[in-house]
mmCIF file with all atom_site columns, C-alpha atoms in Angstrom:
data_model
loop_
_atom_site.group_PDB
_atom_site.id
_atom_site.type_symbol
_atom_site.label_atom_id
_atom_site.label_alt_id
_atom_site.label_comp_id
_atom_site.label_asym_id
_atom_site.label_entity_id
_atom_site.label_seq_id
_atom_site.pdbx_PDB_ins_code
_atom_site.Cartn_x
_atom_site.Cartn_y
_atom_site.Cartn_z
_atom_site.occupancy
_atom_site.B_iso_or_equiv
_atom_site.pdbx_formal_charge
_atom_site.auth_seq_id
_atom_site.auth_comp_id
_atom_site.auth_asym_id
_atom_site.auth_atom_id
_atom_site.pdbx_PDB_model_num
ATOM 1   C CA . GLU A 1 1   ? -8.805  4.366   -33.451 1.00 0.00 ? 1   GLU A CA 1
ATOM 2   C CA . PRO A 1 2   ? -9.874  7.336   -31.352 1.00 0.00 ? 2   PRO A CA 1
ATOM 3   C CA . ARG A 1 3   ? -13.153 7.290   -29.439 1.00 0.00 ? 3   ARG A CA 1
ATOM 4   C CA . SER A 1 4   ? -15.895 9.864   -29.821 1.00 0.00 ? 4   SER A CA 1
ATOM 5   C CA . ALA A 1 5   ? -15.874 12.868  -27.472 1.00 0.00 ? 5   ALA A CA 1
ATOM 6   C CA . TRP A 1 6   ? -18.701 11.602  -25.216 1.00 0.00 ? 6   TRP A CA 1
ATOM 7   C CA . CYS A 1 7   ? -17.357 8.070   -25.083 1.00 0.00 ? 7   CYS A CA 1
ATOM 8   C CA . CYS A 1 8   ? -13.890 9.414   -24.247 1.00 0.00 ? 8   CYS A CA 1
ATOM 9   C CA . LEU A 1 9   ? -15.362 11.545  -21.461 1.00 0.00 ? 9   LEU A CA 1
ATOM 10  C CA . ALA A 1 10  ? -17.290 8.587   -20.023 1.00 0.00 ? 10  ALA A CA 1
ATOM 11  C CA . TRP A 1 11  ? -14.237 6.311   -20.114 1.00 0.00 ? 11  TRP A CA 1
ATOM 12  C CA . THR A 1 12  ? -12.119 9.070   -18.585 1.00 0.00 ? 12  THR A CA 1
ATOM 13  C CA . LEU A 1 13  ? -14.543 9.303   -15.664 1.00 0.00 ? 13  LEU A CA 1
ATOM 14  C CA . VAL A 1 14  ? -14.555 5.525   -15.203 1.00 0.00 ? 14  VAL A CA 1
ATOM 15  C CA . ILE A 1 15  ? -10.764 5.277   -15.298 1.00 0.00 ? 15  ILE A CA 1
ATOM 16  C CA . GLY A 1 16  ? -10.445 8.321   -13.016 1.00 0.00 ? 16  GLY A CA 1
ATOM 17  C CA . ALA A 1 17  ? -12.853 6.756   -10.507 1.00 0.00 ? 17  ALA A CA 1
ATOM 18  C CA . MET A 1 18  ? -10.959 3.468   -10.606 1.00 0.00 ? 18  MET A CA 1
ATOM 19  C CA . ASN A 1 19  ? -7.589  5.200   -10.151 1.00 0.00 ? 19  ASN A CA 1
ATOM 20  C CA . SER A 1 20  ? -9.032  7.229   -7.267  1.00 0.00 ? 20  SER A CA 1
ATOM 21  C CA . LEU A 1 21  ? -10.291 4.041   -5.616  1.00 0.00 ? 21  LEU A CA 1
ATOM 22  C CA . VAL A 1 22  ? -6.875  2.401   -5.975  1.00 0.00 ? 22  VAL A CA 1
ATOM 23  C CA . PHE A 1 23  ? -5.264  5.543   -4.523  1.00 0.00 ? 23  PHE A CA 1
ATOM 24  C CA . LEU A 1 24  ? -7.625  5.476   -1.529  1.00 0.00 ? 24  LEU A CA 1
ATOM 25  C CA . ILE A 1 25  ? -6.919  1.785   -0.923  1.00 0.00 ? 25  ILE A CA 1
ATOM 26  C CA . ASN A 1 26  ? -3.172  2.518   -0.967  1.00 0.00 ? 26  ASN A CA 1
ATOM 27  C CA . LEU A 1 27  ? -3.663  5.472   1.372   1.00 0.00 ? 27  LEU A CA 1
ATOM 28  C CA . LEU A 1 28  ? -5.768  3.419   3.797   1.00 0.00 ? 28  LEU A CA 1
ATOM 29  C CA . LEU A 1 29  ? -3.226  0.594   3.794   1.00 0.00 ? 29  LEU A CA 1
ATOM 30  C CA . MET A 1 30  ? -0.419  3.059   4.446   1.00 0.00 ? 30  MET A CA 1
ATOM 31  C CA . PHE A 1 31  ? -2.366  4.710   7.281   1.00 0.00 ? 31  PHE A CA 1
ATOM 32  C CA . VAL A 1 32  ? -3.076  1.362   8.970   1.00 0.00 ? 32  VAL A CA 1
ATOM 33  C CA . ILE A 1 33  ? 0.525   0.163   8.682   1.00 0.00 ? 33  ILE A CA 1
ATOM 34  C CA . PHE A 1 34  ? 2.001   3.438   9.934   1.00 0.00 ? 34  PHE A CA 1
ATOM 35  C CA . THR A 1 35  ? -0.462  3.583   12.833  1.00 0.00 ? 35  THR A CA 1
ATOM 36  C CA . ILE A 1 36  ? 0.363   0.041   13.959  1.00 0.00 ? 36  ILE A CA 1
ATOM 37  C CA . VAL A 1 37  ? 4.135   0.407   13.590  1.00 0.00 ? 37  VAL A CA 1
ATOM 38  C CA . LEU A 1 38  ? 4.305   3.876   15.182  1.00 0.00 ? 38  LEU A CA 1
ATOM 39  C CA . LEU A 1 39  ? 2.021   2.958   18.090  1.00 0.00 ? 39  LEU A CA 1
ATOM 40  C CA . PRO A 1 40  ? 4.926   2.616   20.592  1.00 0.00 ? 40  PRO A CA 1
ATOM 41  C CA . THR A 1 41  ? 6.165   6.086   19.693  1.00 0.00 ? 41  THR A CA 1
ATOM 42  C CA . ILE A 1 42  ? 2.672   7.543   19.943  1.00 0.00 ? 42  ILE A CA 1
ATOM 43  C CA . VAL A 1 43  ? 2.126   6.028   23.388  1.00 0.00 ? 43  VAL A CA 1
ATOM 44  C CA . VAL A 1 44  ? 5.526   7.069   24.779  1.00 0.00 ? 44  VAL A CA 1
ATOM 45  C CA . VAL A 1 45  ? 5.250   10.662  23.542  1.00 0.00 ? 45  VAL A CA 1
ATOM 46  C CA . TYR A 1 46  ? 1.632   10.892  24.718  1.00 0.00 ? 46  TYR A CA 1
ATOM 47  C CA . PHE A 1 47  ? 2.490   9.855   28.286  1.00 0.00 ? 47  PHE A CA 1
ATOM 48  C CA . GLY A 1 48  ? 5.535   12.133  28.269  1.00 0.00 ? 48  GLY A CA 1
ATOM 49  C CA . PHE A 1 49  ? 3.486   15.156  27.297  1.00 0.00 ? 49  PHE A CA 1
ATOM 50  C CA . GLN A 1 50  ? 0.570   14.221  29.529  1.00 0.00 ? 50  GLN A CA 1
ATOM 51  C CA . CYS A 1 51  ? 2.621   14.015  32.726  1.00 0.00 ? 51  CYS A CA 1
ATOM 52  C CA . HIS A 1 52  ? 4.996   16.962  32.171  1.00 0.00 ? 52  HIS A CA 1
ATOM 53  C CA . SER A 1 53  ? 4.121   19.918  34.419  1.00 0.00 ? 53  SER A CA 1
ATOM 54  C CA . GLN A 1 54  ? 4.876   22.502  31.713  1.00 0.00 ? 54  GLN A CA 1
ATOM 55  C CA . VAL A 1 55  ? 2.595   20.890  29.109  1.00 0.00 ? 55  VAL A CA 1
ATOM 56  C CA . LEU A 1 56  ? -0.579  19.146  30.283  1.00 0.00 ? 56  LEU A CA 1
ATOM 57  C CA . HIS A 1 57  ? 0.210   18.197  33.891  1.00 0.00 ? 57  HIS A CA 1
ATOM 58  C CA . SER A 1 58  ? -2.351  15.455  34.311  1.00 0.00 ? 58  SER A CA 1
ATOM 59  C CA . SER A 1 59  ? -3.681  14.605  37.734  1.00 0.00 ? 59  SER A CA 1
ATOM 60  C CA . ALA A 1 60  ? -3.590  10.864  37.012  1.00 0.00 ? 60  ALA A CA 1
ATOM 61  C CA . ARG A 1 61  ? -2.139  8.634   39.726  1.00 0.00 ? 61  ARG A CA 1
ATOM 62  C CA . TYR A 1 62  ? 0.732   7.324   37.589  1.00 0.00 ? 62  TYR A CA 1
ATOM 63  C CA . CYS A 1 63  ? 1.780   10.900  36.776  1.00 0.00 ? 63  CYS A CA 1
ATOM 64  C CA . LYS A 1 64  ? 2.046   11.762  40.453  1.00 0.00 ? 64  LYS A CA 1
ATOM 65  C CA . SER A 1 65  ? 3.653   8.546   41.678  1.00 0.00 ? 65  SER A CA 1
ATOM 66  C CA . ILE A 1 66  ? 5.851   7.361   38.787  1.00 0.00 ? 66  ILE A CA 1
ATOM 67  C CA . LEU A 1 67  ? 6.576   10.163  36.327  1.00 0.00 ? 67  LEU A CA 1
ATOM 68  C CA . ASP A 1 68  ? 8.083   13.490  37.301  1.00 0.00 ? 68  ASP A CA 1
ATOM 69  C CA . ASP A 1 69  ? 9.233   16.244  34.904  1.00 0.00 ? 69  ASP A CA 1
ATOM 70  C CA . ASN A 1 70  ? 12.612  14.637  34.236  1.00 0.00 ? 70  ASN A CA 1
ATOM 71  C CA . SER A 1 71  ? 11.157  11.230  33.396  1.00 0.00 ? 71  SER A CA 1
ATOM 72  C CA . SER A 1 72  ? 8.442   12.862  31.284  1.00 0.00 ? 72  SER A CA 1
ATOM 73  C CA . SER A 1 73  ? 11.115  14.723  29.333  1.00 0.00 ? 73  SER A CA 1
ATOM 74  C CA . ALA A 1 74  ? 13.022  11.466  28.909  1.00 0.00 ? 74  ALA A CA 1
ATOM 75  C CA . LEU A 1 75  ? 9.877   9.799   27.528  1.00 0.00 ? 75  LEU A CA 1
ATOM 76  C CA . ILE A 1 76  ? 9.339   12.625  25.045  1.00 0.00 ? 76  ILE A CA 1
ATOM 77  C CA . ILE A 1 77  ? 12.941  12.451  23.847  1.00 0.00 ? 77  ILE A CA 1
ATOM 78  C CA . LEU A 1 78  ? 12.858  8.656   23.656  1.00 0.00 ? 78  LEU A CA 1
ATOM 79  C CA . GLY A 1 79  ? 9.656   8.774   21.633  1.00 0.00 ? 79  GLY A CA 1
ATOM 80  C CA . PHE A 1 80  ? 11.102  11.141  19.066  1.00 0.00 ? 80  PHE A CA 1
ATOM 81  C CA . VAL A 1 81  ? 14.382  9.215   18.876  1.00 0.00 ? 81  VAL A CA 1
ATOM 82  C CA . ILE A 1 82  ? 12.701  5.872   18.137  1.00 0.00 ? 82  ILE A CA 1
ATOM 83  C CA . MET A 1 83  ? 10.367  7.510   15.613  1.00 0.00 ? 83  MET A CA 1
ATOM 84  C CA . SER A 1 84  ? 12.917  7.621   12.763  1.00 0.00 ? 84  SER A CA 1
ATOM 85  C CA . PRO A 1 85  ? 13.721  3.901   12.600  1.00 0.00 ? 85  PRO A CA 1
ATOM 86  C CA . LEU A 1 86  ? 10.056  3.033   13.026  1.00 0.00 ? 86  LEU A CA 1
ATOM 87  C CA . ILE A 1 87  ? 9.091   5.276   10.103  1.00 0.00 ? 87  ILE A CA 1
ATOM 88  C CA . VAL A 1 88  ? 11.689  3.526   7.945   1.00 0.00 ? 88  VAL A CA 1
ATOM 89  C CA . MET A 1 89  ? 10.383  0.142   9.066   1.00 0.00 ? 89  MET A CA 1
ATOM 90  C CA . ALA A 1 90  ? 6.763   1.137   8.376   1.00 0.00 ? 90  ALA A CA 1
ATOM 91  C CA . MET A 1 91  ? 7.659   2.351   4.887   1.00 0.00 ? 91  MET A CA 1
ATOM 92  C CA . ALA A 1 92  ? 9.538   -0.880  4.167   1.00 0.00 ? 92  ALA A CA 1
ATOM 93  C CA . ILE A 1 93  ? 6.542   -2.935  5.308   1.00 0.00 ? 93  ILE A CA 1
ATOM 94  C CA . TYR A 1 94  ? 4.160   -0.865  3.174   1.00 0.00 ? 94  TYR A CA 1
ATOM 95  C CA . CYS A 1 95  ? 6.398   -1.093  0.093   1.00 0.00 ? 95  CYS A CA 1
ATOM 96  C CA . SER A 1 96  ? 6.837   -4.851  0.380   1.00 0.00 ? 96  SER A CA 1
ATOM 97  C CA . LEU A 1 97  ? 3.109   -5.364  0.918   1.00 0.00 ? 97  LEU A CA 1
ATOM 98  C CA . ALA A 1 98  ? 2.198   -3.079  -1.995  1.00 0.00 ? 98  ALA A CA 1
ATOM 99  C CA . ARG A 1 99  ? 4.691   -4.932  -4.190  1.00 0.00 ? 99  ARG A CA 1
ATOM 100 C CA . ARG A 1 100 ? 3.421   -8.343  -3.095  1.00 0.00 ? 100 ARG A CA 1
ATOM 101 C CA . LEU A 1 101 ? -0.236  -7.343  -3.684  1.00 0.00 ? 101 LEU A CA 1
ATOM 102 C CA . ARG A 1 102 ? 0.770   -5.449  -6.847  1.00 0.00 ? 102 ARG A CA 1
ATOM 103 C CA . LEU A 1 103 ? -1.310  -2.450  -5.804  1.00 0.00 ? 103 LEU A CA 1
ATOM 104 C CA . LEU A 1 104 ? 0.675   0.057   -7.841  1.00 0.00 ? 104 LEU A CA 1
ATOM 105 C CA . MET A 1 105 ? 0.041   -1.976  -10.999 1.00 0.00 ? 105 MET A CA 1
ATOM 106 C CA . CYS A 1 106 ? -3.695  -1.297  -10.658 1.00 0.00 ? 106 CYS A CA 1
ATOM 107 C CA . PHE A 1 107 ? -3.486  2.280   -11.917 1.00 0.00 ? 107 PHE A CA 1
ATOM 108 C CA . GLN A 1 108 ? -4.843  2.450   -15.457 1.00 0.00 ? 108 GLN A CA 1
ATOM 109 C CA . PRO A 1 109 ? -3.482  4.825   -18.119 1.00 0.00 ? 109 PRO A CA 1
ATOM 110 C CA . TYR A 1 110 ? -5.859  7.386   -19.583 1.00 0.00 ? 110 TYR A CA 1
ATOM 111 C CA . SER A 1 111 ? -4.963  6.192   -23.090 1.00 0.00 ? 111 SER A CA 1
ATOM 112 C CA . LEU A 1 112 ? -7.603  3.496   -22.547 1.00 0.00 ? 112 LEU A CA 1
ATOM 113 C CA . ALA A 1 113 ? -10.195 6.285   -22.610 1.00 0.00 ? 113 ALA A CA 1
ATOM 114 C CA . VAL A 1 114 ? -8.862  7.961   -25.741 1.00 0.00 ? 114 VAL A CA 1
ATOM 115 C CA . TYR A 1 115 ? -8.435  4.990   -28.053 1.00 0.00 ? 115 TYR A CA 1
ATOM 116 C CA . LYS A 1 116 ? -10.690 2.032   -28.811 1.00 0.00 ? 116 LYS A CA 1
ATOM 117 C CA . GLY A 1 117 ? -9.390  -1.479  -28.454 1.00 0.00 ? 117 GLY A CA 1
ATOM 118 C CA . GLY A 1 118 ? -7.130  -0.853  -25.492 1.00 0.00 ? 118 GLY A CA 1
ATOM 119 C CA . LYS A 1 119 ? -6.812  -3.999  -23.434 1.00 0.00 ? 119 LYS A CA 1
ATOM 120 C CA . TRP A 1 120 ? -7.552  -3.961  -19.738 1.00 0.00 ? 120 TRP A CA 1
ATOM 121 C CA . CYS A 1 121 ? -5.000  -5.938  -17.860 1.00 0.00 ? 121 CYS A CA 1
ATOM 122 C CA . HIS A 1 122 ? -5.783  -9.547  -17.057 1.00 0.00 ? 122 HIS A CA 1
ATOM 123 C CA . SER A 1 123 ? -5.178  -11.455 -13.853 1.00 0.00 ? 123 SER A CA 1
ATOM 124 C CA . LYS A 1 124 ? -1.882  -13.328 -13.655 1.00 0.00 ? 124 LYS A CA 1
ATOM 125 C CA . GLU A 1 125 ? -0.512  -15.390 -10.789 1.00 0.00 ? 125 GLU A CA 1
ATOM 126 C CA . GLY A 1 126 ? -2.872  -14.208 -8.091  1.00 0.00 ? 126 GLY A CA 1
ATOM 127 C CA . ALA A 1 127 ? -2.606  -10.439 -8.499  1.00 0.00 ? 127 ALA A CA 1
ATOM 128 C CA . LEU A 1 128 ? -5.033  -8.732  -6.154  1.00 0.00 ? 128 LEU A CA 1
ATOM 129 C CA . CYS A 1 129 ? -6.415  -6.281  -8.677  1.00 0.00 ? 129 CYS A CA 1
ATOM 130 C CA . GLY A 1 130 ? -5.854  -8.351  -11.777 1.00 0.00 ? 130 GLY A CA 1
ATOM 131 C CA . CYS A 1 131 ? -3.449  -5.798  -13.178 1.00 0.00 ? 131 CYS A CA 1
ATOM 132 C CA . ALA A 1 132 ? -0.196  -7.659  -13.586 1.00 0.00 ? 132 ALA A CA 1
ATOM 133 C CA . ARG A 1 133 ? 0.315   -6.914  -17.273 1.00 0.00 ? 133 ARG A CA 1
ATOM 134 C CA . GLY A 1 134 ? 3.914   -7.554  -18.181 1.00 0.00 ? 134 GLY A CA 1
ATOM 135 C CA . TRP A 1 135 ? 4.910   -8.253  -14.575 1.00 0.00 ? 135 TRP A CA 1
ATOM 136 C CA . ASN A 1 136 ? 8.479   -9.425  -14.274 1.00 0.00 ? 136 ASN A CA 1
ATOM 137 C CA . THR A 1 137 ? 9.340   -10.926 -10.909 1.00 0.00 ? 137 THR A CA 1
ATOM 138 C CA . GLN A 1 138 ? 13.093  -10.526 -11.553 1.00 0.00 ? 138 GLN A CA 1
ATOM 139 C CA . VAL A 1 139 ? 12.992  -6.722  -11.888 1.00 0.00 ? 139 VAL A CA 1
ATOM 140 C CA . LYS A 1 140 ? 14.397  -4.932  -8.850  1.00 0.00 ? 140 LYS A CA 1
ATOM 141 C CA . ALA A 1 141 ? 13.495  -1.421  -7.746  1.00 0.00 ? 141 ALA A CA 1
ATOM 142 C CA . TRP A 1 142 ? 17.101  -0.221  -7.818  1.00 0.00 ? 142 TRP A CA 1
ATOM 143 C CA . VAL A 1 143 ? 17.838  -1.436  -11.353 1.00 0.00 ? 143 VAL A CA 1
#
């Protein structure tokens, strides 16, 4: 049966806050994974731009003794070339971790706010958020 207007509004705010928290956790996890996996690219491109005479032209000792403009350009190109496979790898790591922790199952539908008697999902088989309602381990993403 439908809830009253004030009760529906209160439940909507609670469910919205919970979904926002789950979204922020997913965003933080994605940021950490992408930062760790893309760290080699970040470092290589940073040193390439730092030591190139047309960009930053640092006065650091390694820029003067080791890296000239040609090697700085090579570092910049190398950094951007290895970025694509590392982005794919970071996304694969995030997706497998989110699937293993069942983070995307934690989002709650707003129908729980509209109708009374809606069941919150219960914890099954070690789900992180306790939201593994109807979880089938045999279902594949491409099916």
